[in-house]
Amino acid sequence: VEALNRADVAVVGGGPAGAAAAITAARAGFRVLCYERGRLPRHKVCGEFVSAEALDLLRSLLGPQRTQAIVQRAPRIVGARIFLDDQVLRATLPQPAVSIARFDLDAELWSAAQEAGVETVAQTAVQGVRGTAPFHIQTSSGVVDCGAVVNATGRWSNLTGAAPSAPAGEKWLGVKAHYHEAEPPPTTDLYFFDGGYCGVQPVALAEDKFRSNRVNACAMVRADVANDLPGVFAKNAALRERSRSWTQLTEPVFTAPLVFREPRALHDGMLCAGDAAGFVDPFVGDGISLALRSGTLAADSLLPFLRGETTLEQAGAAYLASYQRQLLPIFRASSGIRRLLRLPRPLRWPFLALLRRAPGLTQQLVQRTR
Ligand SMILES: Cc1cc2nc3c(=O)[nH]c(=O)nc-3n(C[C@H](O)[C@H](O)[C@H](O)COP(=O)(O)OP(=O)(O)OC[C@H]3O[C@@H](n4cnc5c(N)ncnc54)[C@H](O)[C@@H]3O)c2cc1C
């Protein structure tokens, strides 16, 4: 890194949003640096549900060969089952989705970025960003100047400010691990309970010889309700029963806090993408899609500035406008459904009874989140 003292764009964060931004800017011919504080591949708290929309974007970012390799081994998800209050609601997905382990997905995107000409710098945290156009990027290896910065550091980081505080009794955490299950159904299954829910779906790793017997269990749970996966499984009778035959394949990974706030696409002169801009409730399964879309959009919005045709401010304003038009509606739909599912049991019961009597409504509910 010392040799590099100037880049057109610095992308901070090597998740889906950062990779999408870096690939897009590099393909347009600009010099891009992408910093990731961790190491890839790595397991990540995520339901690993990749919607049909996300797949389309992946195709263009990864290119046909990488997409083919990753999609070929990815279990197809054709339906959703919602286990709530001893009832099961079923829906088919309007378009089949796939299940891709973040262990493989993020590493493929990182490699695709390198192939596109991005200078990738792993195991290097950006400690601070000062100035505006040029920005000064501070890492343990020194300072690099660049024309624009995309903040793709995830839900919260040293670049987005202090971790948001949650009121007592409202501290949520995410936890995930892979398990062996003999024959998982091709559905994404959501097990709800008071104080959280757990998603279960089949998933495959590149290293798997037998493709059909790994499931991902990923929960979002209130810290006072459970703080590990066995604790989560005990909270829903159907899940408790199902998980009895499982054997654990990966060490659990955790993340906290999970706090929802109004999306913020611009911050301190940086264009924010993915979770750094806004965190969408995981059960809608749109986080990866939003990360890829906003990362691409952020880089596209910067191009006129990088070509010297506009100011950085104008590029930021264009990004904000596109973000609000294209992506904000997804946040609105998910927060409405979240409120509904978090109603106390006696209040949500009539709603559930209605859904059971009219399966078309369940279908519409699932469609609303897609
Ligand atoms: C419980 C749970 C379940 C979920 N399930 C799904 C699902 O099934 N489907 C779906 O689509 N989405 C799901 N999501 C959401 C999805 O995981 C995120 O939306 C997605 O990871 C966002 O990508 P990103 O690139 O914005 O952030 P991230 O993937 O978080 O990447 C950010 C990266 O930035 C790096 N970083 C942070 N700070 C710095 C720094 N200072 N310097 C350098 N690097 C830094 C981090 O190490 C990290 O690798 C789920 C989320 C949770 C919590």
XYZ file of C-alpha atoms and ligand atoms in Angstrom:
423
model
C 0.000 0.000 0.000
C 2.879 2.369 0.709
C 3.635 2.599 -2.992
C 0.063 3.686 -3.654
C -0.456 7.219 -2.500
C -3.351 8.111 -4.709
C -6.505 6.420 -6.002
C -9.616 7.704 -7.759
C -11.944 5.893 -5.379
C -11.419 4.209 -2.035
C -14.034 1.640 -1.084
C -14.070 0.766 2.598
C -15.491 -2.713 3.297
C -15.150 -5.916 1.279
C -18.720 -7.269 1.657
C -21.234 -7.386 -1.223
C -21.785 -3.596 -1.228
C -18.073 -2.765 -1.284
C -17.292 -5.368 -3.935
C -20.152 -4.137 -6.150
C -18.980 -0.513 -5.887
C -15.332 -1.420 -6.479
C -16.041 -3.647 -9.499
C -18.312 -1.029 -11.082
C -15.812 1.822 -10.676
C -12.853 -0.305 -11.829
C -14.708 -1.518 -14.912
C -15.336 2.114 -15.842
C -11.545 2.532 -15.964
C -10.825 4.161 -12.594
C -8.154 3.312 -10.069
C -9.907 1.733 -7.123
C -8.637 0.659 -3.721
C -10.816 -1.642 -1.627
C -10.034 -2.134 2.065
C -11.335 -5.016 4.169
C -10.424 -5.261 7.824
C -11.075 -9.030 7.921
C -9.913 -11.945 5.857
C -11.823 -13.792 3.162
C -13.287 -16.371 3.026
C -15.131 -16.231 6.349
C -18.498 -17.262 7.712
C -20.855 -14.369 8.294
C -24.141 -14.007 10.140
C -26.664 -14.209 7.302
C -29.645 -16.346 6.281
C -27.855 -16.790 2.910
C -31.118 -16.357 1.021
C -30.245 -14.821 -2.348
C -33.312 -13.427 -4.060
C -33.918 -13.635 -7.804
C -33.136 -9.900 -8.113
C -29.800 -10.351 -6.333
C -28.963 -13.202 -8.705
C -29.413 -10.977 -11.746
C -26.999 -8.445 -10.276
C -24.533 -11.120 -9.274
C -24.463 -12.356 -12.846
C -23.302 -9.001 -14.132
C -20.799 -8.437 -11.307
C -19.271 -11.907 -11.216
C -19.368 -12.642 -14.921
C -20.829 -15.792 -16.485
C -18.155 -18.291 -15.393
C -18.048 -17.462 -11.700
C -21.849 -17.173 -11.603
C -22.256 -20.550 -13.253
C -19.901 -22.208 -10.754
C -21.571 -20.666 -7.736
C -25.171 -21.091 -8.889
C -24.703 -24.684 -10.005
C -24.059 -25.887 -6.476
C -26.524 -23.489 -4.812
C -29.731 -25.163 -3.568
C -32.805 -23.671 -5.211
C -35.410 -22.253 -2.858
C -38.895 -22.519 -4.299
C -41.107 -21.762 -1.321
C -41.393 -20.234 2.109
C -42.903 -21.681 5.271
C -43.727 -19.538 8.265
C -44.043 -21.333 11.606
C -45.827 -19.080 14.047
C -48.017 -19.787 17.077
C -48.354 -23.526 16.228
C -49.488 -22.684 12.710
C -47.733 -23.084 9.384
C -48.253 -20.658 6.519
C -46.978 -21.761 3.129
C -46.227 -19.766 0.006
C -44.398 -20.368 -3.228
C -41.867 -17.717 -4.139
C -42.876 -15.605 -7.149
C -39.429 -16.350 -8.606
C -37.216 -19.143 -7.246
C -34.319 -17.913 -5.121
C -31.058 -19.669 -4.280
C -29.070 -20.240 -1.140
C -25.411 -19.224 -1.318
C -23.049 -19.470 1.649
C -21.449 -16.114 2.438
C -18.223 -18.073 2.891
C -18.221 -18.592 -0.890
C -20.202 -15.576 -2.095
C -18.067 -12.843 -0.544
C -14.844 -14.578 -1.579
C -16.071 -14.862 -5.203
C -16.981 -11.172 -5.273
C -13.591 -10.275 -3.800
C -11.833 -12.314 -6.531
C -14.044 -10.761 -9.202
C -12.985 -7.323 -7.915
C -9.328 -8.280 -8.238
C -9.996 -9.526 -11.754
C -11.645 -6.192 -12.627
C -8.424 -4.433 -11.598
C -9.328 -3.347 -8.074
C -6.373 -3.049 -5.711
C -7.699 -5.149 -2.817
C -6.216 -4.686 0.628
C -7.379 -7.317 3.141
C -6.758 -7.436 6.885
C -6.442 -3.678 6.888
C -8.952 -1.557 8.768
C -9.480 2.026 7.724
C -8.930 3.924 10.959
C -10.256 7.255 9.786
C -11.188 9.357 6.756
C -10.367 13.071 6.725
C -10.944 15.887 4.260
C -13.121 15.911 1.149
C -12.034 15.417 -2.454
C -9.215 14.699 -1.807
C -9.993 12.457 1.120
C -7.163 11.145 3.280
C -7.604 7.474 4.158
C -5.775 6.488 7.308
C -4.759 2.840 7.798
C -2.065 1.102 9.817
C 0.066 1.179 6.629
C -0.106 4.946 6.195
C -2.274 7.562 4.497
C -3.658 7.321 0.960
C -5.337 10.195 -0.880
C -8.334 9.636 -3.099
C -11.004 11.598 -4.950
C -14.070 9.857 -3.540
C -14.967 7.359 -0.825
C -17.658 4.699 -0.709
C -18.446 3.681 2.850
C -19.497 0.014 2.694
C -18.480 -0.920 6.228
C -21.713 -2.686 7.187
C -24.363 -1.938 9.835
C -22.103 0.172 11.987
C -18.383 0.828 12.174
C -15.823 3.392 13.206
C -16.770 5.298 10.011
C -20.486 5.466 10.748
C -20.148 6.672 14.325
C -20.670 4.962 17.669
C -22.769 1.791 17.873
C -26.366 2.913 18.203
C -27.731 2.280 21.661
C -30.905 0.248 22.041
C -33.376 0.671 24.896
C -33.213 -2.029 27.613
C -35.138 -5.160 26.553
C -34.617 -4.214 22.914
C -31.072 -5.497 22.415
C -31.095 -7.820 19.409
C -28.328 -10.084 18.233
C -27.756 -12.274 15.178
C -26.311 -15.797 15.351
C -25.766 -18.434 12.713
C -24.238 -21.876 12.133
C -24.463 -24.677 9.584
C -25.842 -28.090 10.562
C -26.126 -31.487 8.947
C -29.699 -32.497 8.114
C -30.526 -35.669 6.167
C -32.951 -34.220 3.601
C -33.736 -30.530 3.917
C -36.789 -29.337 1.942
C -36.209 -26.693 -0.797
C -37.867 -23.968 1.252
C -36.828 -21.037 3.380
C -38.419 -21.711 6.753
C -38.999 -18.992 9.315
C -39.669 -20.080 12.894
C -41.083 -17.228 14.962
C -41.315 -16.973 18.745
C -41.772 -14.145 21.201
C -38.548 -12.172 21.012
C -37.175 -13.374 17.706
C -37.151 -15.788 14.823
C -34.840 -18.282 13.170
C -34.497 -18.936 9.451
C -33.532 -22.405 8.219
C -32.758 -23.334 4.641
C -30.534 -25.750 2.738
C -27.127 -24.425 1.744
C -23.976 -25.858 0.169
C -20.313 -24.993 0.474
C -17.889 -25.332 -2.431
C -16.086 -27.999 -0.405
C -19.223 -30.141 0.128
C -19.214 -33.537 -1.526
C -22.822 -34.313 -0.672
C -24.755 -31.264 -1.619
C -28.134 -31.847 -0.149
C -27.517 -32.241 3.556
C -26.347 -28.923 4.988
C -28.725 -26.360 6.448
C -28.060 -22.842 7.609
C -29.784 -21.826 10.842
C -29.667 -18.089 11.360
C -31.552 -16.267 14.089
C -32.321 -12.748 15.088
C -33.151 -12.802 18.775
C -33.571 -10.448 21.701
C -30.584 -10.824 24.016
C -32.796 -11.430 27.063
C -34.618 -14.289 25.261
C -31.653 -16.396 24.059
C -27.972 -15.861 23.370
C -27.074 -19.018 21.460
C -28.636 -21.309 18.854
C -29.691 -24.159 21.198
C -31.492 -21.483 23.242
C -33.202 -20.265 20.061
C -34.219 -23.781 18.939
C -35.913 -24.356 22.307
C -38.240 -21.378 21.724
C -40.285 -22.844 18.866
C -41.766 -26.356 19.180
C -41.474 -27.198 15.452
C -37.867 -26.018 15.330
C -37.006 -27.845 18.553
C -38.306 -31.042 16.973
C -36.575 -30.493 13.632
C -33.195 -29.603 15.125
C -33.061 -32.779 17.243
C -31.452 -34.769 14.421
C -28.927 -32.062 13.461
C -25.190 -32.181 13.982
C -23.262 -28.931 13.989
C -20.905 -28.377 11.028
C -19.521 -24.871 11.677
C -18.715 -22.819 14.750
C -21.492 -20.302 15.427
C -20.854 -16.675 14.469
C -22.498 -13.742 16.243
C -23.242 -10.103 15.510
C -24.715 -7.306 17.631
C -26.321 -4.892 17.955
C -29.071 -5.132 15.321
C -30.673 -1.722 15.260
C -32.985 -0.326 12.609
C -32.743 3.341 11.742
C -33.705 5.621 8.882
C -31.440 4.918 5.878
C -28.667 7.472 5.331
C -27.050 7.350 1.899
C -24.583 10.234 2.451
C -22.353 10.814 5.451
C -19.316 13.104 5.878
C -18.935 13.465 2.085
C -18.860 9.678 1.635
C -21.438 7.730 -0.366
C -22.789 4.989 1.926
C -23.795 1.662 0.410
C -25.294 -1.575 1.702
C -25.927 -1.848 5.430
C -23.798 1.258 6.024
C -26.621 3.186 4.322
C -29.487 1.230 5.879
C -30.199 -2.132 7.447
C -33.318 -3.909 6.213
C -35.032 -6.499 8.415
C -33.302 -9.804 7.603
C -36.478 -11.824 7.149
C -37.289 -10.058 3.893
C -34.061 -11.596 2.525
C -33.132 -8.456 0.612
C -29.945 -7.309 2.375
C -27.556 -8.789 -0.179
C -29.666 -7.532 -3.059
C -29.777 -4.024 -1.556
C -26.023 -4.137 -0.920
C -25.288 -5.073 -4.537
C -27.745 -2.517 -5.901
C -26.633 0.382 -3.729
C -22.933 -0.411 -4.233
C -23.414 -0.392 -7.997
C -25.550 2.747 -7.813
C -22.983 4.575 -5.645
C -20.165 3.858 -8.101
C -22.335 4.730 -11.115
C -23.297 8.032 -9.471
C -19.623 8.869 -8.926
C -18.614 8.353 -12.569
C -19.491 11.881 -13.835
C -17.454 13.343 -10.952
C -14.509 11.024 -11.638
C -14.620 12.087 -15.291
C -14.437 15.713 -14.155
C -17.937 16.577 -15.405
C -19.571 17.383 -12.037
C -18.627 18.200 -8.463
C -18.578 15.539 -5.750
C -21.551 17.292 -4.175
C -23.584 16.907 -7.357
C -22.611 13.240 -7.629
C -23.676 12.718 -3.995
C -26.999 14.464 -4.615
C -27.627 12.264 -7.670
C -26.907 9.153 -5.569
C -29.219 10.300 -2.791
C -32.041 10.910 -5.272
C -31.646 7.488 -6.935
C -31.345 5.779 -3.561
C -34.552 7.364 -2.326
C -36.431 6.568 -5.508
C -35.238 3.002 -6.061
C -34.334 1.557 -2.680
C -36.226 3.363 0.062
C -39.586 1.690 -0.782
C -38.071 -1.701 0.174
C -37.317 -0.402 3.687
C -40.863 0.887 4.032
C -42.435 -2.483 3.090
C -40.198 -4.414 5.481
C -40.810 -2.152 8.470
C -44.598 -2.512 8.008
C -44.365 -6.305 8.041
C -41.949 -6.208 10.983
C -44.434 -4.230 13.052
C -47.135 -6.759 12.233
C -45.081 -9.788 13.259
C -44.007 -8.150 16.482
C -47.547 -7.572 17.629
C -48.349 -9.305 20.899
C -49.757 -12.789 20.360
C -53.477 -11.958 21.003
C -53.338 -9.173 18.436
C -51.613 -11.103 15.690
C -53.835 -14.172 16.092
C -56.847 -12.783 14.116
C -54.458 -11.745 11.380
C -52.938 -15.235 11.217
C -56.352 -16.880 11.180
C -57.227 -14.704 8.199
C -54.027 -15.670 6.389
C -54.721 -19.344 6.951
C -58.197 -19.097 5.545
C -57.026 -17.135 2.516
C -53.696 -18.600 1.304
C -53.678 -15.988 -1.468
C -53.004 -13.375 1.183
C -49.921 -15.226 2.457
C -48.740 -15.325 -1.122
C -49.241 -11.577 -1.387
C -47.409 -10.999 1.877
C -44.409 -12.939 0.600
C -44.643 -11.055 -2.688
C -44.687 -7.704 -0.898
C -41.311 -8.531 0.609
C -39.832 -9.506 -2.750
C -29.453 -12.312 11.240
C -29.281 -11.813 9.833
C -29.766 -12.581 8.768
C -29.656 -12.112 7.449
N -30.130 -12.867 6.412
C -30.073 -12.419 5.144
C -30.527 -13.211 4.047
O -30.947 -14.353 4.215
N -30.461 -12.672 2.793
C -29.982 -11.413 2.565
O -29.974 -10.973 1.416
N -29.501 -10.652 3.581
C -29.528 -11.133 4.857
N -29.022 -10.374 5.876
C -28.473 -9.060 5.567
C -27.109 -9.149 4.912
O -26.252 -10.001 5.648
C -26.501 -7.758 4.824
O -27.471 -6.876 4.346
C -25.282 -7.720 3.922
O -24.212 -8.449 4.487
C -24.834 -6.283 3.704
O -23.662 -6.249 2.959
P -22.629 -5.041 3.150
O -21.596 -5.252 2.116
O -23.349 -3.768 3.234
O -22.033 -5.243 4.614
P -21.158 -6.431 5.202
O -21.445 -7.702 4.497
O -21.366 -6.360 6.667
O -19.664 -6.027 4.850
C -19.013 -4.947 5.469
C -17.539 -5.241 5.525
O -16.844 -4.062 5.927
C -15.742 -4.454 6.721
N -15.340 -3.283 7.527
C -16.033 -2.690 8.518
N -15.372 -1.630 8.998
C -14.215 -1.547 8.284
C -13.105 -0.652 8.304
N -13.043 0.377 9.153
N -12.091 -0.855 7.428
C -12.126 -1.922 6.559
N -13.157 -2.783 6.506
C -14.196 -2.604 7.348
C -16.286 -5.623 7.536
O -15.233 -6.448 8.009
C -17.206 -6.326 6.531
O -16.561 -7.402 5.868
C -29.063 -10.849 7.200
C -28.548 -10.109 8.270
C -28.633 -10.582 9.574
C -28.066 -9.767 10.689
